[in-house]
Short mmCIF file of C-alpha atoms in Angstrom, two decimals:
data_model
loop_
_atom_site.label_atom_id
_atom_site.label_comp_id
_atom_site.label_asym_id
_atom_site.label_seq_id
_atom_site.Cartn_x
_atom_site.Cartn_y
_atom_site.Cartn_z
CA MET A 90 27.02 44.03 25.76
CA VAL A 91 25.93 40.90 27.68
CA GLN A 92 23.92 37.98 26.09
CA LEU A 93 21.29 37.19 28.28
CA VAL A 94 19.53 34.54 26.37
CA HIS A 95 21.31 31.38 25.31
CA VAL A 96 19.75 29.01 23.18
CA THR A 97 21.44 25.77 22.66
CA ASP A 98 20.59 22.32 21.85
CA ALA A 99 20.74 21.11 25.48
CA ASN A 100 18.86 23.68 26.59
CA LEU A 101 16.08 22.94 23.96
CA ALA A 102 16.54 19.50 24.81
CA TYR A 103 15.78 20.22 28.54
CA LEU A 104 12.53 22.68 27.63
CA THR A 105 10.84 20.24 25.33
CA LEU A 106 11.43 17.29 27.57
CA GLY A 107 10.29 18.98 30.79
CA ALA A 108 7.28 20.94 29.19
CA PHE A 109 6.28 17.56 27.61
CA ALA A 110 6.55 15.46 30.59
CA VAL A 111 4.43 18.75 32.79
CA VAL A 112 1.86 18.84 30.40
CA PHE A 113 1.55 14.83 29.94
CA THR A 114 1.41 14.46 33.73
CA ALA A 115 -1.17 16.86 34.07
CA PHE A 116 -3.58 15.34 32.16
CA SER A 117 -2.54 11.62 32.25
CA LEU A 118 -5.40 10.02 33.91
CA LEU A 119 -7.51 11.23 30.70
CA ALA A 120 -4.91 10.04 28.12
CA ARG A 121 -4.51 6.82 29.97
CA GLU A 122 -7.53 6.00 31.64
CA LYS A 123 -10.36 7.74 29.13
CA LEU A 124 -8.50 8.00 25.72
CA TYR A 125 -6.09 5.02 26.16
CA ILE A 126 -3.29 6.89 24.65
CA GLY A 127 0.27 6.81 25.92
CA GLU A 128 3.27 8.57 26.21
CA VAL A 129 4.59 6.58 23.37
CA VAL A 130 2.36 8.28 20.89
CA LEU A 131 1.78 11.56 22.00
CA GLY A 132 5.87 11.77 22.45
CA THR A 133 6.20 10.78 19.11
CA ALA A 134 3.78 13.30 17.82
CA PHE A 135 5.53 16.25 19.66
CA GLY A 136 8.56 15.15 18.69
CA VAL A 137 7.39 15.43 15.37
CA ILE A 138 5.70 18.63 15.96
CA ILE A 139 9.09 20.30 17.26
CA GLY A 140 11.31 18.55 14.69
CA PRO A 141 13.31 19.54 12.11
CA TYR A 142 10.10 19.18 9.73
CA ALA A 143 7.91 21.30 11.52
CA ALA A 144 8.83 23.59 14.15
CA LYS A 145 12.30 23.21 13.98
CA ILE A 146 12.91 23.63 17.54
CA PHE A 147 14.34 20.37 18.10
CA ASP A 148 16.61 18.69 15.82
CA PRO A 149 18.71 15.37 17.22
CA ARG A 150 20.66 15.08 13.47
CA GLY A 151 22.17 18.57 14.18
CA TRP A 152 23.77 17.62 17.12
CA ALA A 153 27.48 16.14 15.45
CA ALA A 154 28.14 15.49 11.89
CA ASP A 155 27.40 11.71 12.61
CA ASN A 156 24.52 11.19 14.61
CA ASN A 157 24.47 7.36 15.18
CA PRO A 158 26.70 6.95 17.86
CA VAL A 159 24.39 9.49 19.93
CA THR A 160 21.06 7.58 18.98
CA LEU A 161 22.77 4.18 19.74
CA GLU A 162 23.43 4.99 23.39
CA ILE A 163 20.15 6.59 23.75
CA MET A 164 18.37 3.78 22.88
CA ARG A 165 20.81 1.58 24.69
CA VAL A 166 20.01 3.02 28.02
CA VAL A 167 16.32 3.20 27.32
CA LEU A 168 15.72 -0.62 26.49
CA ALA A 169 18.45 -1.98 28.95
CA ALA A 170 16.19 0.07 31.85
CA GLY A 171 13.08 -1.55 29.92
CA VAL A 172 14.20 -5.21 30.00
CA PHE A 173 15.95 -5.07 33.15
CA ALA A 174 12.28 -3.70 34.49
CA ILE A 175 10.54 -6.59 33.00
CA GLY A 176 12.53 -8.97 34.02
CA VAL A 177 12.44 -7.54 37.66
CA GLU A 178 8.59 -7.66 37.52
CA LEU A 179 7.66 -11.01 35.89
CA PRO A 180 6.52 -13.49 38.67
CA LYS A 181 9.28 -15.57 40.70
CA SER A 182 10.85 -18.35 38.61
CA TYR A 183 8.73 -16.95 35.53
CA LEU A 184 11.35 -17.60 32.84
CA TRP A 185 11.85 -21.45 34.15
CA ARG A 186 8.21 -22.04 34.42
CA LYS A 187 7.47 -20.73 30.86
CA ARG A 188 10.37 -21.74 29.07
CA ARG A 189 8.33 -24.32 26.65
CA SER A 190 6.40 -21.46 25.78
CA LEU A 191 8.66 -19.11 25.69
CA LEU A 192 10.86 -20.75 23.47
CA ILE A 193 8.36 -22.16 20.74
CA MET A 194 7.02 -18.79 20.59
CA VAL A 195 9.95 -16.73 20.45
CA VAL A 196 12.72 -18.55 18.14
CA PRO A 197 9.95 -19.71 15.54
CA THR A 198 8.11 -16.59 14.97
CA MET A 199 11.44 -14.68 14.88
CA ALA A 200 13.00 -16.82 12.69
CA PHE A 201 10.00 -17.06 10.24
CA GLY A 202 9.31 -13.50 10.61
CA TRP A 203 13.00 -12.77 9.46
CA VAL A 204 12.88 -14.74 6.24
CA VAL A 205 9.29 -14.12 4.52
CA SER A 206 9.50 -10.65 5.43
CA ALA A 207 13.02 -10.31 3.74
CA GLY A 208 11.22 -12.22 0.72
CA PHE A 209 8.39 -9.60 0.31
CA MET A 210 11.37 -6.81 0.64
CA LYS A 211 13.02 -8.05 -2.26
CA LEU A 212 10.10 -7.87 -4.40
CA ILE A 213 9.00 -4.46 -3.23
CA PHE A 214 12.47 -3.35 -3.52
CA PRO A 215 14.40 -4.82 -6.33
CA ARG A 216 17.52 -2.54 -5.95
CA LEU A 217 18.14 -4.36 -2.62
CA ASN A 218 19.69 -8.27 -2.80
CA TYR A 219 18.46 -10.86 -0.41
CA VAL A 220 20.98 -10.62 1.92
CA SER A 221 20.37 -6.80 2.49
CA CYS A 222 16.44 -7.66 2.95
CA LEU A 223 17.78 -9.81 5.71
CA VAL A 224 19.94 -7.38 7.20
CA ILE A 225 17.14 -5.05 7.37
CA CYS A 226 14.18 -7.43 8.48
CA SER A 227 16.54 -8.73 11.26
CA THR A 228 16.40 -5.12 12.80
CA LEU A 229 12.33 -5.64 12.61
CA THR A 230 12.34 -9.04 13.95
CA PRO A 231 11.97 -7.94 17.93
CA THR A 232 9.32 -6.79 19.27
CA ASP A 233 9.99 -3.36 21.04
CA PRO A 234 9.82 -3.74 24.89
CA ILE A 235 8.69 0.03 25.75
CA LEU A 236 5.64 0.29 23.23
CA ALA A 237 4.61 -3.28 24.02
CA ASN A 238 5.09 -2.58 28.22
CA ALA A 239 3.40 0.70 27.61
CA ILE A 240 0.01 -0.81 26.32
CA ILE A 241 0.21 -4.18 28.17
CA ASN A 242 0.14 -2.39 31.38
CA GLY A 243 -2.61 -0.03 30.52
CA LYS A 244 -5.89 -0.16 31.88
CA PHE A 245 -7.45 -1.64 29.09
CA ALA A 246 -5.32 -4.45 29.02
CA MET A 247 -5.93 -5.19 32.44
CA LYS A 248 -9.66 -5.20 32.11
CA HIS A 249 -9.80 -7.11 28.96
CA VAL A 250 -6.42 -9.29 28.41
CA PRO A 251 -5.66 -12.32 30.29
CA LYS A 252 -2.94 -11.81 32.78
CA HIS A 253 -1.22 -15.09 31.64
CA LEU A 254 -1.11 -13.37 27.67
CA ARG A 255 0.09 -10.07 29.35
CA LEU A 256 2.60 -11.70 30.96
CA LEU A 257 3.97 -13.82 28.24
CA LEU A 258 3.87 -10.89 25.76
CA SER A 259 5.89 -8.97 28.45
CA ALA A 260 8.98 -11.76 28.75
CA GLU A 261 8.64 -12.13 24.70
CA SER A 262 9.29 -8.70 24.16
CA ALA A 263 12.28 -8.53 26.21
CA ALA A 264 13.58 -11.54 25.15
CA ASN A 265 13.71 -11.18 21.51
CA ASP A 266 14.97 -7.78 21.69
CA GLY A 267 18.68 -9.30 22.85
CA LEU A 268 17.91 -12.45 20.32
CA ALA A 269 17.89 -9.93 17.52
CA TYR A 270 21.65 -10.09 17.63
CA PRO A 271 22.36 -13.84 16.08
CA PHE A 272 19.69 -12.89 13.01
CA LEU A 273 21.48 -9.49 12.78
CA SER A 274 25.14 -11.00 13.02
CA ILE A 275 24.60 -13.85 9.98
CA SER A 276 23.13 -11.02 7.94
CA MET A 277 26.18 -8.74 8.40
CA TYR A 278 28.92 -11.60 8.29
CA LEU A 279 27.45 -13.04 4.59
CA THR A 280 27.48 -8.97 3.49
CA LEU A 281 31.02 -8.33 4.38
CA GLU A 282 32.60 -11.84 4.64
CA ALA A 283 33.83 -12.95 1.17
CA ARG A 284 33.54 -16.67 2.22
CA LYS A 285 30.02 -17.71 3.04
CA GLY A 286 32.10 -20.80 5.25
CA VAL A 287 33.84 -18.21 7.27
CA ALA A 288 30.74 -15.95 8.11
CA VAL A 289 28.51 -19.11 9.24
CA GLU A 290 31.51 -20.51 11.59
CA LYS A 291 31.62 -16.61 12.68
CA TRP A 292 27.75 -16.37 13.37
CA PHE A 293 27.93 -19.80 14.97
CA LEU A 294 31.15 -19.38 17.56
CA ILE A 295 30.42 -15.37 18.18
CA GLY A 296 26.48 -14.58 17.35
CA TRP A 297 25.67 -17.31 19.28
CA LEU A 298 27.84 -18.88 21.84
CA TYR A 299 29.68 -15.76 22.73
CA GLU A 300 27.16 -13.31 22.61
CA VAL A 301 23.92 -15.11 23.29
CA VAL A 302 24.78 -17.95 25.46
CA PHE A 303 27.52 -16.12 27.31
CA GLY A 304 25.44 -12.84 27.50
CA VAL A 305 22.56 -14.98 29.33
CA VAL A 306 24.75 -16.69 31.88
CA LEU A 307 26.60 -13.42 32.71
CA GLY A 308 23.60 -11.67 33.23
CA ALA A 309 22.05 -14.31 35.18
CA LEU A 310 25.40 -14.47 37.39
CA ILE A 311 25.43 -10.51 37.83
CA GLY A 312 21.81 -10.73 39.12
CA ARG A 313 22.36 -13.59 41.25
CA ILE A 314 25.42 -12.20 42.90
CA PHE A 315 23.86 -8.91 43.42
CA SER A 316 20.73 -10.22 44.85
CA TYR A 317 22.39 -12.48 47.41
CA VAL A 318 24.72 -8.69 48.56
CA MET A 319 21.49 -7.16 48.72
CA THR A 320 19.42 -9.25 50.95
CA TYR A 321 22.66 -9.65 53.26
CA SER A 322 22.82 -6.14 53.53
CA ARG A 323 18.70 -5.90 54.24
CA ARG A 324 19.19 -8.73 56.93
CA ARG A 325 22.33 -6.92 58.62
CA GLY A 326 20.47 -3.41 58.37
CA PHE A 327 23.17 -1.76 55.46
CA ILE A 328 20.63 -1.03 53.23
CA ASP A 329 17.54 0.83 53.13
CA ARG A 330 14.06 0.02 50.75
CA GLU A 331 14.70 3.35 48.74
CA SER A 332 17.87 1.61 47.72
CA TYR A 333 16.23 -1.39 46.28
CA VAL A 334 14.65 0.90 43.52
CA ALA A 335 18.07 2.45 42.90
CA GLN A 336 18.90 -1.09 41.18
CA TYR A 337 16.41 -0.31 38.38
CA ILE A 338 18.87 2.09 36.74
CA ALA A 339 22.05 1.40 38.42
CA LEU A 340 22.03 -2.31 38.18
CA ALA A 341 20.96 -2.04 34.38
CA LEU A 342 23.81 0.38 33.54
CA ALA A 343 26.38 -1.89 35.27
CA THR A 344 25.37 -5.08 33.30
CA VAL A 345 25.20 -3.32 30.01
CA GLY A 346 28.92 -1.88 30.35
CA ILE A 347 30.30 -5.25 31.26
CA ALA A 348 28.72 -6.76 28.55
CA ASN A 349 29.81 -4.30 26.50
CA LEU A 350 33.30 -4.02 27.56
CA LEU A 351 33.41 -8.14 26.92
CA GLY A 352 31.71 -7.45 23.62
CA SER A 353 28.50 -9.78 24.79
CA ASP A 354 24.28 -9.27 24.01
CA ASP A 355 23.94 -6.44 26.33
CA LEU A 356 20.49 -6.21 26.05
CA LEU A 357 20.03 -10.00 26.78
CA ALA A 358 22.50 -9.73 29.83
CA ALA A 359 20.06 -7.10 31.14
CA PHE A 360 17.12 -9.00 30.92
CA ALA A 361 18.71 -12.31 32.72
CA ALA A 362 20.29 -9.75 35.27
CA GLY A 363 16.62 -8.32 35.88
CA SER A 364 15.01 -11.97 36.30
CA ALA A 365 17.67 -13.31 38.18
CA ILE A 366 17.90 -10.64 41.05
CA SER A 367 14.01 -11.46 41.67
CA TRP A 368 14.06 -14.93 40.89
CA ASP A 369 13.01 -15.87 44.64
CA GLY A 370 10.94 -13.01 44.88
CA ASP A 371 12.45 -11.30 47.79
CA PHE A 372 13.29 -8.15 45.33
CA ASN A 373 9.70 -7.84 44.53
CA ASP A 374 8.39 -7.86 48.08
CA GLN A 375 11.18 -5.47 48.62
CA THR A 376 10.11 -2.73 45.67
CA GLU A 377 6.35 -3.85 46.14
CA ASP A 378 4.70 -0.18 46.97
CA MET A 379 7.83 1.99 45.72
CA ILE A 380 6.70 4.19 42.69
CA PHE A 381 10.09 5.74 41.85
CA SER A 382 10.72 2.90 39.42
CA SER A 383 7.43 4.19 37.19
CA VAL A 384 8.54 7.56 37.45
CA ILE A 385 12.01 6.90 35.62
CA ASP A 386 10.13 4.72 33.61
CA LEU A 387 7.54 7.57 32.30
CA LEU A 388 10.75 10.24 32.03
CA LEU A 389 12.74 7.37 30.14
CA ASN A 390 9.97 6.57 27.44
CA CYS A 391 8.94 10.41 27.42
CA ALA A 392 12.54 11.17 26.58
CA ALA A 393 13.36 8.18 23.96
CA PHE A 394 9.81 9.00 21.72
CA ILE A 395 10.25 12.60 21.81
CA TYR A 396 13.75 12.16 20.50
CA LEU A 397 12.44 9.31 17.70
CA GLY A 398 10.07 11.55 16.77
CA ALA A 399 12.58 14.42 15.81
CA TRP A 400 14.75 11.70 14.56
CA LEU A 401 12.80 10.39 12.08
CA PRO A 402 14.19 11.41 8.49
CA PHE A 403 11.07 12.13 6.54
CA SER A 404 13.07 13.75 3.51
CA SER A 405 14.73 10.15 3.46
CA PHE A 406 10.86 8.22 2.54
CA ASN A 407 11.43 9.28 -1.03
CA LEU A 408 14.48 8.66 -2.59
CA PRO A 409 13.79 7.37 -5.91
CA GLU A 410 17.65 7.09 -6.65
CA LEU A 411 17.23 4.14 -4.40
CA GLY A 412 14.24 2.96 -5.31
CA ILE A 413 12.54 4.26 -2.28
CA VAL A 414 9.31 6.03 -2.78
CA PRO A 415 6.35 6.19 -0.52
CA TRP A 416 4.02 3.59 -2.30
CA ARG A 417 6.51 1.26 -1.68
CA LEU A 418 7.18 1.85 1.85
CA ILE A 419 3.57 1.84 2.69
CA VAL A 420 2.79 -1.76 0.71
CA LEU A 421 6.20 -3.09 2.74
CA PHE A 422 4.62 -1.97 6.12
CA PHE A 423 1.29 -3.51 5.60
CA ALA A 424 3.09 -6.33 4.30
CA ILE A 425 5.15 -7.05 7.33
CA LEU A 426 2.37 -6.46 9.61
CA ALA A 427 0.53 -9.26 7.73
CA VAL A 428 3.65 -11.87 7.24
CA ARG A 429 5.82 -11.05 10.47
CA ARG A 430 4.20 -12.88 13.17
CA LEU A 431 0.70 -13.50 12.48
CA PRO A 432 0.70 -16.77 10.31
CA ILE A 433 3.06 -18.97 12.07
CA LEU A 434 1.25 -18.07 15.64
CA LEU A 435 -1.82 -19.30 14.14
CA MET A 436 0.22 -22.57 13.17
CA ILE A 437 1.93 -23.17 16.23
CA TYR A 438 -0.38 -22.07 18.87
CA LYS A 439 -1.17 -25.64 20.03
CA TRP A 440 2.15 -26.36 20.90
CA VAL A 441 2.02 -23.02 23.17
CA PRO A 442 0.87 -23.80 26.49
CA ASP A 443 0.17 -20.11 27.45
CA ILE A 444 -2.06 -19.61 24.47
CA HIS A 445 -5.16 -21.32 24.80
CA ASN A 446 -7.22 -20.74 21.82
CA TRP A 447 -6.89 -19.01 18.06
CA ARG A 448 -8.35 -15.69 19.15
CA GLU A 449 -5.50 -15.28 21.93
CA ALA A 450 -3.00 -16.34 18.78
CA LEU A 451 -4.58 -13.75 16.82
CA PHE A 452 -4.28 -10.98 19.38
CA CYS A 453 -0.46 -12.02 19.61
CA GLY A 454 0.17 -12.11 16.42
CA HIS A 455 -1.14 -8.77 15.76
CA PHE A 456 0.75 -7.09 18.93
CA GLY A 457 4.32 -7.43 18.01
CA PRO A 458 5.03 -3.51 18.11
CA MET A 459 8.11 -1.93 16.52
CA GLY A 460 9.95 0.87 17.80
CA VAL A 461 13.15 1.65 19.98
CA GLY A 462 14.47 -1.78 19.49
CA ALA A 463 14.24 -1.70 15.83
CA VAL A 464 15.64 1.98 15.86
CA PHE A 465 18.84 0.38 18.04
CA ILE A 466 19.52 -2.46 15.97
CA SER A 467 19.33 -0.74 12.79
CA THR A 468 21.64 2.05 14.03
CA LEU A 469 24.42 -0.58 15.42
CA ALA A 470 24.09 -1.96 11.87
CA LEU A 471 24.56 1.38 10.44
CA THR A 472 27.93 1.75 12.47
CA GLU A 473 29.08 -1.87 11.60
CA LEU A 474 28.61 -1.04 7.60
CA PRO A 475 31.61 1.12 5.82
CA LYS A 476 30.76 4.38 5.22
CA PRO A 477 28.76 4.74 1.99
CA GLU A 478 29.15 6.66 -1.24
CA ASN A 479 26.44 8.44 -2.41
CA PRO A 480 25.75 7.68 -5.37
CA PRO A 481 26.19 4.37 -4.17
CA GLN A 482 28.61 2.26 -5.92
CA ASP A 483 27.77 -1.47 -4.48
CA GLN A 484 25.26 -3.19 -2.75
CA THR A 485 27.04 -2.59 0.48
CA ASP A 486 26.46 1.32 -0.24
CA ILE A 487 22.69 0.93 -1.01
CA LEU A 488 22.26 -1.39 2.15
CA ALA A 489 23.95 1.41 4.01
CA LEU A 490 21.71 4.17 2.54
CA SER A 491 18.66 2.63 2.74
CA ILE A 492 18.17 0.56 5.86
CA GLN A 493 17.66 3.63 8.26
CA PRO A 494 15.03 5.08 5.81
CA ILE A 495 12.93 1.87 5.55
CA VAL A 496 13.44 0.64 9.30
CA ALA A 497 12.35 4.40 10.49
CA PHE A 498 8.88 4.34 8.49
CA VAL A 499 7.97 0.77 9.64
CA VAL A 500 8.81 2.33 13.18
CA LEU A 501 6.60 5.28 12.47
CA GLY A 502 3.72 3.07 11.09
CA SER A 503 4.03 0.39 13.76
CA ILE A 504 3.75 3.44 16.53
CA MET A 505 0.62 4.98 15.10
CA ILE A 506 -0.86 1.30 14.40
CA HIS A 507 -0.03 -0.41 17.36
CA GLY A 508 -0.44 2.44 19.65
CA LEU A 509 -3.55 3.34 18.41
CA SER A 510 -5.22 -0.19 18.41
CA ILE A 511 -6.85 0.07 21.80
CA PRO A 512 -8.54 3.61 21.50
CA PHE A 513 -10.01 2.67 18.22
CA PHE A 514 -10.77 -1.11 19.48
CA SER A 515 -12.64 1.02 22.35
CA LEU A 516 -14.26 3.70 20.09
CA SER A 517 -15.72 1.00 18.00
CA ARG A 518 -17.13 -0.94 20.81
CA ARG A 519 -18.93 1.85 22.40
CA VAL A 520 -20.13 3.42 18.65
CA GLN A 521 -21.40 -0.51 18.36
CA THR A 522 -23.31 -0.43 21.70
CA TYR A 523 -24.65 2.62 21.09
CA SER A 524 -26.16 1.61 17.50
CA TYR A 525 -27.77 -1.66 19.27
CA THR A 526 -29.40 0.28 21.74
CA LEU A 527 -30.56 2.77 19.47
CA SER A 528 -31.95 0.50 17.17
CA ARG A 529 -33.69 -1.32 19.98
CA THR A 530 -35.09 1.80 21.26
CA VAL A 531 -36.42 2.47 17.48
CA THR A 532 -37.56 -1.09 16.80
CA ALA A 533 -39.83 -0.89 20.17
CA ARG A 534 -41.55 2.66 19.39
CA SER A 535 -42.04 1.70 16.15
CA SER A 536 -43.72 -1.70 16.36
CA GLY A 537 -45.84 -0.36 19.71
CA ALA A 538 -44.50 -2.84 22.32
CA ALA A 539 -44.36 -1.67 25.70
CA PRO A 540 -40.89 -0.90 26.84
CA GLU A 541 -38.43 -3.37 27.91
CA TRP A 542 -38.37 -2.12 31.61
CA LEU A 543 -42.01 -2.36 31.69
CA SER A 544 -41.38 -6.49 31.90
CA SER A 545 -40.24 -6.47 35.34
CA THR A 546 -43.04 -4.28 36.97
CA ARG A 547 -45.79 -5.41 39.06
CA ARG A 548 -49.50 -4.66 36.97
CA ALA A 549 -52.71 -4.29 38.77
CA PRO A 550 -55.66 -6.60 37.19
CA GLY A 551 -58.13 -4.86 34.98
CA PRO A 552 -61.19 -5.66 32.63
CA SER A 553 -59.72 -6.79 29.55
CA LYS A 554 -63.35 -7.13 27.91
CA PRO A 555 -66.49 -4.78 27.78
CA GLU A 556 -68.19 -7.07 29.49
CA ASP A 557 -66.12 -7.20 32.43
CA VAL A 558 -66.55 -3.44 32.70
CA GLU A 559 -69.98 -3.44 32.76
CA LEU A 560 -69.85 -6.12 35.19
CA GLY A 561 -67.73 -3.95 37.28
CA ALA A 562 -70.07 -0.91 36.97
CA THR A 563 -73.03 -2.94 38.50
CA ALA A 564 -71.11 -4.67 41.31
CA ALA A 565 -70.09 -0.89 41.76
CA ALA A 566 -73.71 0.17 42.11
CA GLY A 567 -74.50 -2.79 44.16
CA VAL A 568 -71.90 -1.90 46.35
CA GLN A 569 -73.13 1.78 47.30
CA GLU A 570 -76.57 0.17 47.74
CA THR A 571 -75.14 -1.93 50.39
CA GLU A 572 -74.74 -0.71 54.01
CA PHE A 573 -71.36 -1.97 55.43
CA PRO A 574 -69.95 -0.80 58.79
CA ARG A 575 -67.64 2.14 58.22
CA GLU A 576 -64.37 1.84 59.19
CA LYS A 577 -61.95 4.58 61.49
CA PRO A 578 -59.43 6.08 58.76
CA ALA A 579 -56.44 4.50 60.69
CA GLN A 580 -57.96 1.17 60.49
CA ARG A 581 -58.62 1.67 56.53
CA MET A 582 -55.43 2.97 55.86
CA SER A 583 -53.73 0.09 57.39
CA HIS A 584 -55.99 -2.43 55.74
CA GLU A 585 -55.10 -0.44 52.58
CA ARG A 586 -51.48 -1.19 53.14
CA ASP A 587 -51.94 -5.09 53.74
CA ILE A 588 -53.77 -5.30 50.25
CA HIS A 589 -51.74 -7.00 47.94
CA ILE A 590 -53.32 -7.75 44.39
CA HIS A 591 -51.29 -9.98 41.97
CA GLU A 592 -51.86 -12.12 39.38
CA SER A 593 -51.12 -16.18 39.49
CA GLU A 594 -52.49 -18.52 37.25
CA SER A 595 -55.24 -16.17 35.91
CA ARG A 596 -56.77 -15.75 39.80
CA VAL A 597 -56.46 -12.73 42.08
CA ARG A 598 -56.01 -13.23 45.54
CA CYS A 599 -56.30 -11.25 48.55
CA PHE A 600 -52.35 -10.72 50.07
CA ARG A 601 -53.51 -11.41 53.71
CA CYS A 602 -55.47 -14.42 53.91
CA ALA A 603 -53.82 -15.84 50.09
CA SER A 604 -56.87 -18.15 49.38
CA HIS A 605 -60.11 -15.97 48.89
CA PRO A 606 -60.33 -13.05 46.32
CA PRO A 607 -60.66 -9.93 47.47
CA GLY A 608 -63.98 -8.50 48.30
CA ALA A 609 -66.32 -5.88 45.77
CA ASP A 610 -64.79 -2.89 47.43
CA GLY A 611 -61.28 -4.49 47.00
CA LEU A 612 -60.57 -3.89 50.56
CA GLY A 613 -60.73 -7.23 52.26
CA CYS A 614 -61.68 -10.96 51.52
CA VAL A 615 -65.07 -12.02 50.73
#
């Protein structure tokens, strides 16, 4: 019998990704511009729903016995494309002009959050030693560029967040993903090396000089070479504008491949290449009106966060034998939110030229989402650790079994908190505005005061006392007894249009002559 229906993991992956992209793009304006919820939050929620703990349609961990290499490469591609795009879209020579702000903001903030968060983790999870906590917290030091860019480029941020802050946070989120390598490498060397002197030596020579410094130089060199090549091709008429956009993916993947072959920092190299290729602004001018890069960015983001939502190990959030229980994870998450960025940025913001006051420092301190970058770094650390025994036999086994559940829970919480911060803030502003308007209306009605809109209207003069009413009646009677020449209807209507009675210094003037009061009939001067 011929089997017509073929249900495979690949087919389910195509179906889920395509279906989500179709539905989301059909209502993208409502989601992004009205509800301020992007593809990151919705993609993660959709991944959880179709994942192995809910509908059981899509299970990335079932693709192979060891899913870590698959997860590592998917996250690597998404991150490389994201940091490269951020580097390209920064203004001309931005990294050089803002080098002081970036250096002061990135390195001290990452180092402070790394050390202090590890201390809180040691208190909450006593089975982990401090070095193991440093390994886990090194994966949480970078700001996720995918989640950050999705929020920063939204309509709400464009309206309420100053441009200098949006650019600074974009550059920081791309730079500190690559700078997470040194923090991870020193922690791993201290874990795996028997002698601390050897660990520090390898960290300085390999972790800093070879991976970071050489990675930046390599990426910048690749970016400038390709920039010259494309400029030459454009001037000679060898390349069209559409081919420029292909560099968003092609050059990012090429840079990552070269950096990985040489064992250098691939993410930092991709960011440096993106910044170098648009250093003079020519690349930006050629791709200014192209939307293909936004399409690629949307599809990659959808795929990454659907995968991440289905990948989350919910069953590992309760492992009492390792000391991992839900309440400890919740306490750890809020402790990391409180101490990872906020204190240090409030202390050093006066030395960061692009942060102008404490309110901007508070916003930058809150805005440090953890997502794809944390999953990538934690998976990279797990691939370098020995395969653990279960039950664990030593501290290395405890670390290998604990790193993914802890990082996954923090990432899930960060997507919820940071991804829904702007919708919540927008809703709170609307509720506050509505409550203020309602309270003003109720107060005005209860006090008997006139509505506020009447303050700008023109009022006709009227008698304010009873005796004024009597005088007005007497004058009206006198007018009726006195004979005046009758005007034609057309003349009367014209005269009425010219009369404009107004109050000025408690006197009523005729509008035509502006000097005498109107007559008793109200139609002309006395």
